[in-house]
mmCIF file of C-alpha atoms and ligand atoms in Angstrom:
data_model
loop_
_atom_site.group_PDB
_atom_site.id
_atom_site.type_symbol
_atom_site.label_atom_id
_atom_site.label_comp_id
_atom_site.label_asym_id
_atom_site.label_seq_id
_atom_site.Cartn_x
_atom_site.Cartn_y
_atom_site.Cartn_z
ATOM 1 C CA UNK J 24 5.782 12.810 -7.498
ATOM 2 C CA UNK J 25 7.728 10.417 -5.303
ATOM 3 C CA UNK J 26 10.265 8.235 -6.627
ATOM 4 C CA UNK J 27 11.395 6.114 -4.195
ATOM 5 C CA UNK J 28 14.487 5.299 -3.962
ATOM 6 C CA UNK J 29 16.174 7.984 -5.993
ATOM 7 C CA UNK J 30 19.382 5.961 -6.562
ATOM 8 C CA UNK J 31 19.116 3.077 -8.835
ATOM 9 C CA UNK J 32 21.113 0.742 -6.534
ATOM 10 C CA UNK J 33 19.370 1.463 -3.166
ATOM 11 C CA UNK J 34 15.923 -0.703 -1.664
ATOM 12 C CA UNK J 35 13.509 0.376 0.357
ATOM 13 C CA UNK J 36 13.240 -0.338 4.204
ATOM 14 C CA UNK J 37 10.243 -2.156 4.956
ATOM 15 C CA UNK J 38 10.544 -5.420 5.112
ATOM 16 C CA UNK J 39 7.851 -9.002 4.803
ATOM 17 C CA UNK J 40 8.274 -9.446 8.546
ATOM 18 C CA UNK J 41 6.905 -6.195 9.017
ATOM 19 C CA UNK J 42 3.355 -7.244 7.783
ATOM 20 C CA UNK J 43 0.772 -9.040 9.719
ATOM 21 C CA UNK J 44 -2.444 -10.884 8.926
ATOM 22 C CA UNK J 45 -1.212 -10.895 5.171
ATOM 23 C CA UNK J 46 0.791 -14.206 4.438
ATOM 24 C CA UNK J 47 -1.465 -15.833 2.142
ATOM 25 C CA UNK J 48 -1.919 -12.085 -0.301
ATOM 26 C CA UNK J 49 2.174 -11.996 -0.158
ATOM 27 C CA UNK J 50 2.206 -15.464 -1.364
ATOM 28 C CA UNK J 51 -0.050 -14.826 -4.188
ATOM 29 C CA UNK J 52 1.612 -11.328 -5.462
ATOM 30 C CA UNK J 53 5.119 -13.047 -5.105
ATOM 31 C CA UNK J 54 4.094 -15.518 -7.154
ATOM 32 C CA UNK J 55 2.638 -12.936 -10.001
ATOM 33 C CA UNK J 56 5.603 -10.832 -9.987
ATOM 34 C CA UNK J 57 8.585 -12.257 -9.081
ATOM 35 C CA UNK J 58 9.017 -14.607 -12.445
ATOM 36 C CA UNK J 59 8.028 -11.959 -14.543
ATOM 37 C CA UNK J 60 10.580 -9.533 -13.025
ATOM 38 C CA UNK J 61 13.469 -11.645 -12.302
ATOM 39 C CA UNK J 62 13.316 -14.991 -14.975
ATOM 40 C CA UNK J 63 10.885 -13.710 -17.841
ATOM 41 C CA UNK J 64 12.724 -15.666 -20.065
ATOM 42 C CA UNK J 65 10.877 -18.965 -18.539
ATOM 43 C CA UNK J 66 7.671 -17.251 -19.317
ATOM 44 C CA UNK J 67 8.254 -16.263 -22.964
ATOM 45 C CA UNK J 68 9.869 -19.986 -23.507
ATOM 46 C CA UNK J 69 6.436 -21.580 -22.428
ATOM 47 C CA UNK J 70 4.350 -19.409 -25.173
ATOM 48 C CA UNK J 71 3.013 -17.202 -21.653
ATOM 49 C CA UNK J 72 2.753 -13.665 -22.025
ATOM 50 C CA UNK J 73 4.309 -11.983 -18.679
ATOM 51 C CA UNK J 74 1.828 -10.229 -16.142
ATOM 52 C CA UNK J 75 2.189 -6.545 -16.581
ATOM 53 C CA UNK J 76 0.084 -5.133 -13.784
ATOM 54 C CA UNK J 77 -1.565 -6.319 -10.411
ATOM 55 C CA UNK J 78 -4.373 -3.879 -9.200
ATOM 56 C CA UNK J 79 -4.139 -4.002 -5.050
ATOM 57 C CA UNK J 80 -7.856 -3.368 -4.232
ATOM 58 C CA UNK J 81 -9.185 -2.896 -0.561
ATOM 59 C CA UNK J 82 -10.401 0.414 1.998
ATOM 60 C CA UNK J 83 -7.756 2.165 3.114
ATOM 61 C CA UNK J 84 -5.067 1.330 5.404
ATOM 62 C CA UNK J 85 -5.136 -2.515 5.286
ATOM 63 C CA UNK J 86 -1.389 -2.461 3.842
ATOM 64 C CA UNK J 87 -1.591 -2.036 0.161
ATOM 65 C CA UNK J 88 1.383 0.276 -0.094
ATOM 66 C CA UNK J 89 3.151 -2.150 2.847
ATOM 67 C CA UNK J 90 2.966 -4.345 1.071
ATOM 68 C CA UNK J 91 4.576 -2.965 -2.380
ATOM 69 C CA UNK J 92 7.410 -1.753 -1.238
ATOM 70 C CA UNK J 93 8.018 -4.606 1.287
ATOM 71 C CA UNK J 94 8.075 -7.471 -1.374
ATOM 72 C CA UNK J 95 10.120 -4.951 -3.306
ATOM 73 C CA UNK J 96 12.712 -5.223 -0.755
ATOM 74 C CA UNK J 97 12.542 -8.409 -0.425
ATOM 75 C CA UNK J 98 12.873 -9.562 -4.430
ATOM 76 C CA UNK J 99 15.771 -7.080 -4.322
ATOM 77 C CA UNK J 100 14.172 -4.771 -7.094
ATOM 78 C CA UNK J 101 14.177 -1.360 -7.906
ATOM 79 C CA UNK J 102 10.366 0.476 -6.654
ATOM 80 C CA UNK J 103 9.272 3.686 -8.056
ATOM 81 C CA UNK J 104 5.846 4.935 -6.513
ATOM 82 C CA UNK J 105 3.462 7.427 -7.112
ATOM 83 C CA UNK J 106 0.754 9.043 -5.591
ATOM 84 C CA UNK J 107 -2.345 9.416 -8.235
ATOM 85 C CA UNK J 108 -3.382 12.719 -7.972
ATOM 86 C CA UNK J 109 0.199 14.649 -7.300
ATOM 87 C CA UNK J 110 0.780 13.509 -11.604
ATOM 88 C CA UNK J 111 -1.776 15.829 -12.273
ATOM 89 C CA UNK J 112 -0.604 19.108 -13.475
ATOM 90 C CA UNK J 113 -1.480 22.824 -14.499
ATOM 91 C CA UNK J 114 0.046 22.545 -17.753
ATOM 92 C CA UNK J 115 -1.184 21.091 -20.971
ATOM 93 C CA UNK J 116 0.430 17.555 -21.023
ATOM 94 C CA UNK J 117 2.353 17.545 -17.758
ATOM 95 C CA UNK J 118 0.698 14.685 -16.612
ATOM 96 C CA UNK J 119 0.782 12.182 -19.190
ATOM 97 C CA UNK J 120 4.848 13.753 -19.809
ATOM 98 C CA UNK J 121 5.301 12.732 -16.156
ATOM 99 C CA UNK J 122 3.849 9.203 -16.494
ATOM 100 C CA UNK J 123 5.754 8.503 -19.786
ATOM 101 C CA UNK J 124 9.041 9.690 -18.087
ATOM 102 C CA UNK J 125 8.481 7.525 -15.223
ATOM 103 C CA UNK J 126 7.780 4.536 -17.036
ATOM 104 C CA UNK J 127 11.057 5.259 -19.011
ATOM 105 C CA UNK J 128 12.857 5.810 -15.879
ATOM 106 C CA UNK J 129 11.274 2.267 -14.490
ATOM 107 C CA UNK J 130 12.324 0.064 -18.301
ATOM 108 C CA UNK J 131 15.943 2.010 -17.300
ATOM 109 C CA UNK J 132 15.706 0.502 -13.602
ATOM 110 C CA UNK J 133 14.998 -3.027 -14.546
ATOM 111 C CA UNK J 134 13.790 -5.013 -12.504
ATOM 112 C CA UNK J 135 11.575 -2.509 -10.772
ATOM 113 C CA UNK J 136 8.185 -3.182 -9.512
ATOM 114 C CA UNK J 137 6.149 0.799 -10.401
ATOM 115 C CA UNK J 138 3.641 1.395 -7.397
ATOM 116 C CA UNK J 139 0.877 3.819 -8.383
ATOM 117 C CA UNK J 140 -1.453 5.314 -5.507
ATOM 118 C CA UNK J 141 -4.781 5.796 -5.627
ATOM 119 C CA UNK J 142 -4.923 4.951 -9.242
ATOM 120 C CA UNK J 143 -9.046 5.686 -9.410
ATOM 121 C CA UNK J 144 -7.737 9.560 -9.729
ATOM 122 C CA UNK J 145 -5.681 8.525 -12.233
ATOM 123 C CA UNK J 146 -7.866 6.545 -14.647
ATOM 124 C CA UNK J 147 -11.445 7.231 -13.833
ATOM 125 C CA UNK J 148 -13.855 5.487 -16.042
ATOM 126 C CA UNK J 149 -13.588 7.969 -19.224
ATOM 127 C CA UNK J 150 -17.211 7.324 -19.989
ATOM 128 C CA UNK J 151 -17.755 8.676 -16.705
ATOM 129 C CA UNK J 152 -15.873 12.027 -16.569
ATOM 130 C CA UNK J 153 -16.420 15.223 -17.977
ATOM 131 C CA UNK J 154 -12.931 16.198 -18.213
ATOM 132 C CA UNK J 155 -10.831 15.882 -21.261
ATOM 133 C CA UNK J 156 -7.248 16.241 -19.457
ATOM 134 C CA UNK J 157 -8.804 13.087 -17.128
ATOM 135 C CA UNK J 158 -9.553 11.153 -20.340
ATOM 136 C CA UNK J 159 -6.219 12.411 -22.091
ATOM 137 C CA UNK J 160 -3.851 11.005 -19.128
ATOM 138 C CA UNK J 161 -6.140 7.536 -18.783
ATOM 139 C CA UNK J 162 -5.132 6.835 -22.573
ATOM 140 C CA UNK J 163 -1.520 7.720 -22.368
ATOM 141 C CA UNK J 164 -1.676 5.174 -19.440
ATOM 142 C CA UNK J 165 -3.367 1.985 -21.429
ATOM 143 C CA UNK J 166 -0.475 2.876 -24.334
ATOM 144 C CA UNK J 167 2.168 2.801 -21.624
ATOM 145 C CA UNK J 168 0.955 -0.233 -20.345
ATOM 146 C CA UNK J 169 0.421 -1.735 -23.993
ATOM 147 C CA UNK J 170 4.138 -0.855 -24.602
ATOM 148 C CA UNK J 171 5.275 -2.210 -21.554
ATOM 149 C CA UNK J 172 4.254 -5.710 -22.105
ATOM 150 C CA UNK J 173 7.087 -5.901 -24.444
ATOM 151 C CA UNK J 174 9.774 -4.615 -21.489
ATOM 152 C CA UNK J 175 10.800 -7.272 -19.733
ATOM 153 C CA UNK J 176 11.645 -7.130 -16.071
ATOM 154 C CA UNK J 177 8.951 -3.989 -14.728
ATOM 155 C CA UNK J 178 5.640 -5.025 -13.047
ATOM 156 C CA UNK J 179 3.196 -2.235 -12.170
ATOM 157 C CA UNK J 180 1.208 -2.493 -9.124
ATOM 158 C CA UNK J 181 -1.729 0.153 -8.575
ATOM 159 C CA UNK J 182 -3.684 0.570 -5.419
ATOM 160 C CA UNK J 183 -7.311 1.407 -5.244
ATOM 161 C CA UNK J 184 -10.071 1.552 -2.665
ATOM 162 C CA UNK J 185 -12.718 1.965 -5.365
ATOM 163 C CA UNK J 186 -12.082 -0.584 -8.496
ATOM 164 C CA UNK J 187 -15.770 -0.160 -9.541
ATOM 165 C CA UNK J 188 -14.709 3.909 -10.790
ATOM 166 C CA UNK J 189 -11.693 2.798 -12.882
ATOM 167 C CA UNK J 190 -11.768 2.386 -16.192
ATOM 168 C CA UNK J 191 -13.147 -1.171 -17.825
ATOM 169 C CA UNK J 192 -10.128 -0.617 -20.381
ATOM 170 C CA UNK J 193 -7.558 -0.619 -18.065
ATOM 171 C CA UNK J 194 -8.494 -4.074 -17.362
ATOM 172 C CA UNK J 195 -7.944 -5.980 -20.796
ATOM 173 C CA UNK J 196 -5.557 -8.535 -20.874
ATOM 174 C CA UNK J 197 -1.325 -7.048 -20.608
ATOM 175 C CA UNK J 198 -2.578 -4.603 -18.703
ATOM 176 C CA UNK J 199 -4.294 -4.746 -14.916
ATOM 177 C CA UNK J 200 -5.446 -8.513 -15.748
ATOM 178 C CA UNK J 201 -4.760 -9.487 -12.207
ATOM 179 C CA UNK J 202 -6.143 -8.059 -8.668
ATOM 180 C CA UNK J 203 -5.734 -8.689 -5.739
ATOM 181 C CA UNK J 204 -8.136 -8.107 -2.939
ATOM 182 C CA UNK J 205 -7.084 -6.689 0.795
ATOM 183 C CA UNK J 206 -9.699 -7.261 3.404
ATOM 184 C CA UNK J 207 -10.012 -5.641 6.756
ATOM 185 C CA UNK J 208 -8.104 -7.898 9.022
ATOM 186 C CA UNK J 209 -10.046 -11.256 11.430
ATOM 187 C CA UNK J 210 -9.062 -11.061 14.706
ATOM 188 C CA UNK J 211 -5.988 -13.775 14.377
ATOM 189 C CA UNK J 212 -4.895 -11.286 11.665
ATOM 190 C CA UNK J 213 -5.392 -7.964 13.537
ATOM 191 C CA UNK J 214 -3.435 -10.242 16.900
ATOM 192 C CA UNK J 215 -0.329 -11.053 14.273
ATOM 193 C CA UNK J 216 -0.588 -6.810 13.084
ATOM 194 C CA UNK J 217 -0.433 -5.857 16.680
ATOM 195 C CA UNK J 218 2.225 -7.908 17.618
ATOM 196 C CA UNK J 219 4.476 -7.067 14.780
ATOM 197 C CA UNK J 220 3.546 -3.553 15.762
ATOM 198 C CA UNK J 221 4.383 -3.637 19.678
ATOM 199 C CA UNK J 222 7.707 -5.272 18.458
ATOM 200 C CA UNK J 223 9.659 -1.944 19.138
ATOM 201 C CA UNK J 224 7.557 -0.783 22.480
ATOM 202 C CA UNK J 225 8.304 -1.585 25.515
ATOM 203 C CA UNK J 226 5.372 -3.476 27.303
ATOM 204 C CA UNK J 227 4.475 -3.340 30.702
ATOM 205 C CA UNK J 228 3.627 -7.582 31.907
ATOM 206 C CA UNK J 229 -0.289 -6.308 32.250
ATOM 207 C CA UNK J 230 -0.423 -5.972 28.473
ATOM 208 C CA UNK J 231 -2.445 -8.527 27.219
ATOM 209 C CA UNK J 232 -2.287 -8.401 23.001
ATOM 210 C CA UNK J 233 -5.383 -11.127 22.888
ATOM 211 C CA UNK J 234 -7.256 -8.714 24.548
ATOM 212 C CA UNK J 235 -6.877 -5.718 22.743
ATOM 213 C CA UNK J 236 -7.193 -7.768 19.289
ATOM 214 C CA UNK J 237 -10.480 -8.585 20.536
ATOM 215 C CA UNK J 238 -11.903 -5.065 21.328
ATOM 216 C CA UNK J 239 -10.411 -3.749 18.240
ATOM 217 C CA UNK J 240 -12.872 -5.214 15.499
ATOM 218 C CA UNK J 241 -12.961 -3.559 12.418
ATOM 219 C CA UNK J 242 -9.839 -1.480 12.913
ATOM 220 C CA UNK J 243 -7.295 -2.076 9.817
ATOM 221 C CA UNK J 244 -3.990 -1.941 10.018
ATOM 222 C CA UNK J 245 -3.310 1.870 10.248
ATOM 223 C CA UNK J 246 -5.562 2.220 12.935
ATOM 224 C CA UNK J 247 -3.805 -0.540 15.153
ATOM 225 C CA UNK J 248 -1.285 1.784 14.168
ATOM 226 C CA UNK J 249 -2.557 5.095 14.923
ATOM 227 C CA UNK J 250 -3.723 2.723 18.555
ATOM 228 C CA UNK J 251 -0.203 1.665 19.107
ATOM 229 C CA UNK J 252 1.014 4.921 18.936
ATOM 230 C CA UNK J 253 -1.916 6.703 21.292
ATOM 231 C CA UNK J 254 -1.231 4.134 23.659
ATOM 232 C CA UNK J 255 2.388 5.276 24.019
ATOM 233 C CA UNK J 256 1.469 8.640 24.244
ATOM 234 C CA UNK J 257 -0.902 8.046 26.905
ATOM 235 C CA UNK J 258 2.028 6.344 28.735
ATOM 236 C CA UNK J 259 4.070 9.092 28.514
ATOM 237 C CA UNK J 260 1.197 11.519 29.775
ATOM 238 C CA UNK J 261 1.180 9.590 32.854
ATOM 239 C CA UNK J 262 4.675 8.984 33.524
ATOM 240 C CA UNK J 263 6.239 12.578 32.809
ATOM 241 C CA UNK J 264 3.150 15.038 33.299
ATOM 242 C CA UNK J 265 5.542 17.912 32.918
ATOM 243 C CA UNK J 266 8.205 18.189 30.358
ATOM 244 C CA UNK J 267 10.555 19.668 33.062
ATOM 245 C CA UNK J 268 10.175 16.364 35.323
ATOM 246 C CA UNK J 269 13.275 14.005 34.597
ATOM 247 C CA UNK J 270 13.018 10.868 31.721
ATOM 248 C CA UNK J 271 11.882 7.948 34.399
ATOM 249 C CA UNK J 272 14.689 5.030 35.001
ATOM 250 C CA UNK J 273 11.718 2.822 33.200
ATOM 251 C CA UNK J 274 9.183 3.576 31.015
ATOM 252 C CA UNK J 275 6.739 0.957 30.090
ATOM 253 C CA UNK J 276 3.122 1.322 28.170
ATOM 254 C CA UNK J 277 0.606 -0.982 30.420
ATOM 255 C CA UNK J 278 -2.892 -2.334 29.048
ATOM 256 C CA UNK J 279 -4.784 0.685 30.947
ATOM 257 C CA UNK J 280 -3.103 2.741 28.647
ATOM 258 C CA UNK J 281 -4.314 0.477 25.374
ATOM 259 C CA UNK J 282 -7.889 0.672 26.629
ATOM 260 C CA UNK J 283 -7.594 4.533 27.477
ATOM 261 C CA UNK J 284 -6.122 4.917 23.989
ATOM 262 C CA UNK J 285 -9.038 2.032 22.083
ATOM 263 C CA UNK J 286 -11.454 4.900 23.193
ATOM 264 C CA UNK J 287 -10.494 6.933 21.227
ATOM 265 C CA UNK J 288 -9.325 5.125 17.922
ATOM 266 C CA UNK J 289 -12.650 4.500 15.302
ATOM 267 C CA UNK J 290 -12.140 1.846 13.419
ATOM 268 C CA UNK J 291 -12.591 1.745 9.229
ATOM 269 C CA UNK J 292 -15.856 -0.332 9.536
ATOM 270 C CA UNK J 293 -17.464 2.618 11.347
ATOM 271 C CA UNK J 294 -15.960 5.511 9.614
ATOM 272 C CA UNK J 295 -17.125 3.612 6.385
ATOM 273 C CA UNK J 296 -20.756 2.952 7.505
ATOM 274 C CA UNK J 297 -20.745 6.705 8.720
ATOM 275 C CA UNK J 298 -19.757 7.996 5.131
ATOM 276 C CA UNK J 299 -22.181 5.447 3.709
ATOM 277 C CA UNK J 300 -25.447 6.602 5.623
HETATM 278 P P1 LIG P 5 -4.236 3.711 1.499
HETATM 279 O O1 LIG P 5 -5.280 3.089 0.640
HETATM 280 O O2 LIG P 5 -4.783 4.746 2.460
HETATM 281 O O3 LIG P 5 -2.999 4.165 0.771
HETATM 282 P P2 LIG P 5 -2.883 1.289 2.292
HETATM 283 O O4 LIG P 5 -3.761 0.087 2.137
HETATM 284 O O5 LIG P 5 -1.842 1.507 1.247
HETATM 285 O O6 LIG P 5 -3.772 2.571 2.524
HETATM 286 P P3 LIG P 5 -0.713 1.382 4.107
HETATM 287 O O7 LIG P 5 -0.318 2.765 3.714
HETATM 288 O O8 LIG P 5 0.120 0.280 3.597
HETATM 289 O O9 LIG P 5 -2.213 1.141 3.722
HETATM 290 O O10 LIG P 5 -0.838 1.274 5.694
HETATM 291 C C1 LIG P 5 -0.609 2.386 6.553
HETATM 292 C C2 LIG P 5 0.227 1.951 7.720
HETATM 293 O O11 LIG P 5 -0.536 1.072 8.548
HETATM 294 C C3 LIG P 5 1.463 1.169 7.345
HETATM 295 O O12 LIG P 5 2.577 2.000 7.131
HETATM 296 C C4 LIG P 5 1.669 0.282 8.559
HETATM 297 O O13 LIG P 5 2.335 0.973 9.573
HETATM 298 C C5 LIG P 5 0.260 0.018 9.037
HETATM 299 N N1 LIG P 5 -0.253 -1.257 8.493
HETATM 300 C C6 LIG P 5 -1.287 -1.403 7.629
HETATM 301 N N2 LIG P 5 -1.523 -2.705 7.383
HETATM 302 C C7 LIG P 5 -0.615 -3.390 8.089
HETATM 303 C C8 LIG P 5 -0.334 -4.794 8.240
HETATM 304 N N3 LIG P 5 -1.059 -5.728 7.618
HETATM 305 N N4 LIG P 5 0.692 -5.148 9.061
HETATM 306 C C9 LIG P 5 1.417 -4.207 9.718
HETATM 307 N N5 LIG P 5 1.199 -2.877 9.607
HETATM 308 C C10 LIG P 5 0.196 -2.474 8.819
#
């Protein structure tokens, strides 16, 4: 399990200018969590029952978790995030034990936004699985959930690539009423991802970001990541070709070493329609 932060009074570090392509989803999940976590009063005033959880749907890497713990930061809540499968346990009742004292731990932390990863392992369809321990730990989530939307001040948010395998229950009303889809990035969005992600590099003038967002279709946000960083390793390949050379006065990654690096990077589209056929 990883609890991020562990103490109550510290954020995490990403940050809303740190995500590209993605204004118009962090407008929309602001707007479902940040009454209910910082003025539910407003809500309960009006009659409205309070959001309890947001699923993040989308194929991997297009920012889901990013995103969490960015708007996190930004509200100024607590964030305590899992990872699915790593609740699981050997033991009789370890999992649903850990999800019950996590939820405790998040009412404690108020405000706190929960983040739960890959949340398909978690609550798989029950009429689906053969498994009781599965089935066990999917209803110990729906009565956490059904508790919580008493608690005032925690929003869960749970991140899936493959909504169609959770369970229908999990999406009644005070529980994961609202989702929100990610998509794999146009090519103004995968542009505004690579520039935020250059930010930190040092460009040679021959880099030309238009360019690369152009060759790059279908290629999410972790793999303009995983580009970024082959790029600068391809740089540093040519510059110092021997680890006993000296560090060069200047060390810049040019677009020869983008293209040398796009070569090699397969974007989610094709890894997708690969697994597909
Ligand atoms: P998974 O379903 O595999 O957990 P995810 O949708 O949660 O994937 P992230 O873990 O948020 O994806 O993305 C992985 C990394 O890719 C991020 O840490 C970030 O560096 C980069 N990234 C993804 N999307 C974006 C984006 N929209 N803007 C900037 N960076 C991004």
């Amino acid at each position: 399990v990883i609890i991020t932060p562990p103490p109550a009074d510290s954020y995490p570090s990403e940050s809303l200018s740190g995500i590209g392509g993605l204004s118009e989803i962090v407008r929309e999940l602001r707007e479902l969590v940040e009454l209910p976590l910082k003025r539910s009063e407003l809500l309960t005033k009006l009659g409205l029952e309070p959001p309890c959880g947001v699923l993040l749907v989308g194929p991997p890497g297009t920012g889901k978790t990013l995103t969490a713990r960015a708007l996190a930061e930004d509200l100024g809540v607590n964030y305590i995030a899992i990872v699915g499968p790593e609740i699981m346990g050997k033991y009789y009742g370890e999992a649903e034990a850990r999800l019950r004292s996590l939820f405790e731990k998040a009412s404690r932390s108020a405000p706190c936004i929960i983040f739960i990863d890959e949340i398909d392992s978690l609550a798989p369809d029950r009429s689906k699985v053969e498994g009781e321990v599965e089935k066990r730990v999917v209803a110990q989530l729906l009565s956490l959930m059904d508790g919580f939307a008493k608690t005032k001040g925690v929003i869960v948010l749970a991140a899936t690539n493959r909504s169609e395998h959770l369970d229908p229950a999990l999406r009644r009303p005070g529980r994961f009423d609202r989702e929100i889809q990610f998509r794999i990035p146009d090519r103004a969005g995968r542009l505004e991802i690579l520039r935020i992600l250059t930010r930190a590099m040092s460009l040679d003038a021959t880099v030309n970001l238009d360019t690369i967002a152009d060759l790059a279709g279908g290629m999410v946000g972790a793999d303009l990541k995983a580009l970024c960083q082959k790029a600068a390793y391809v740089a540093l390949r040519r510059l110092v070709p021997s680890l006993s050379q000296p560090t060069p006065h200047t060390m810049s990654v040019t677009q020869t070493d983008f293209l040398e690096a796009i070569k090699q990077i397969k974007p989610a589209v094709l890894r997708s329609v690969q697994v597909e056929s």
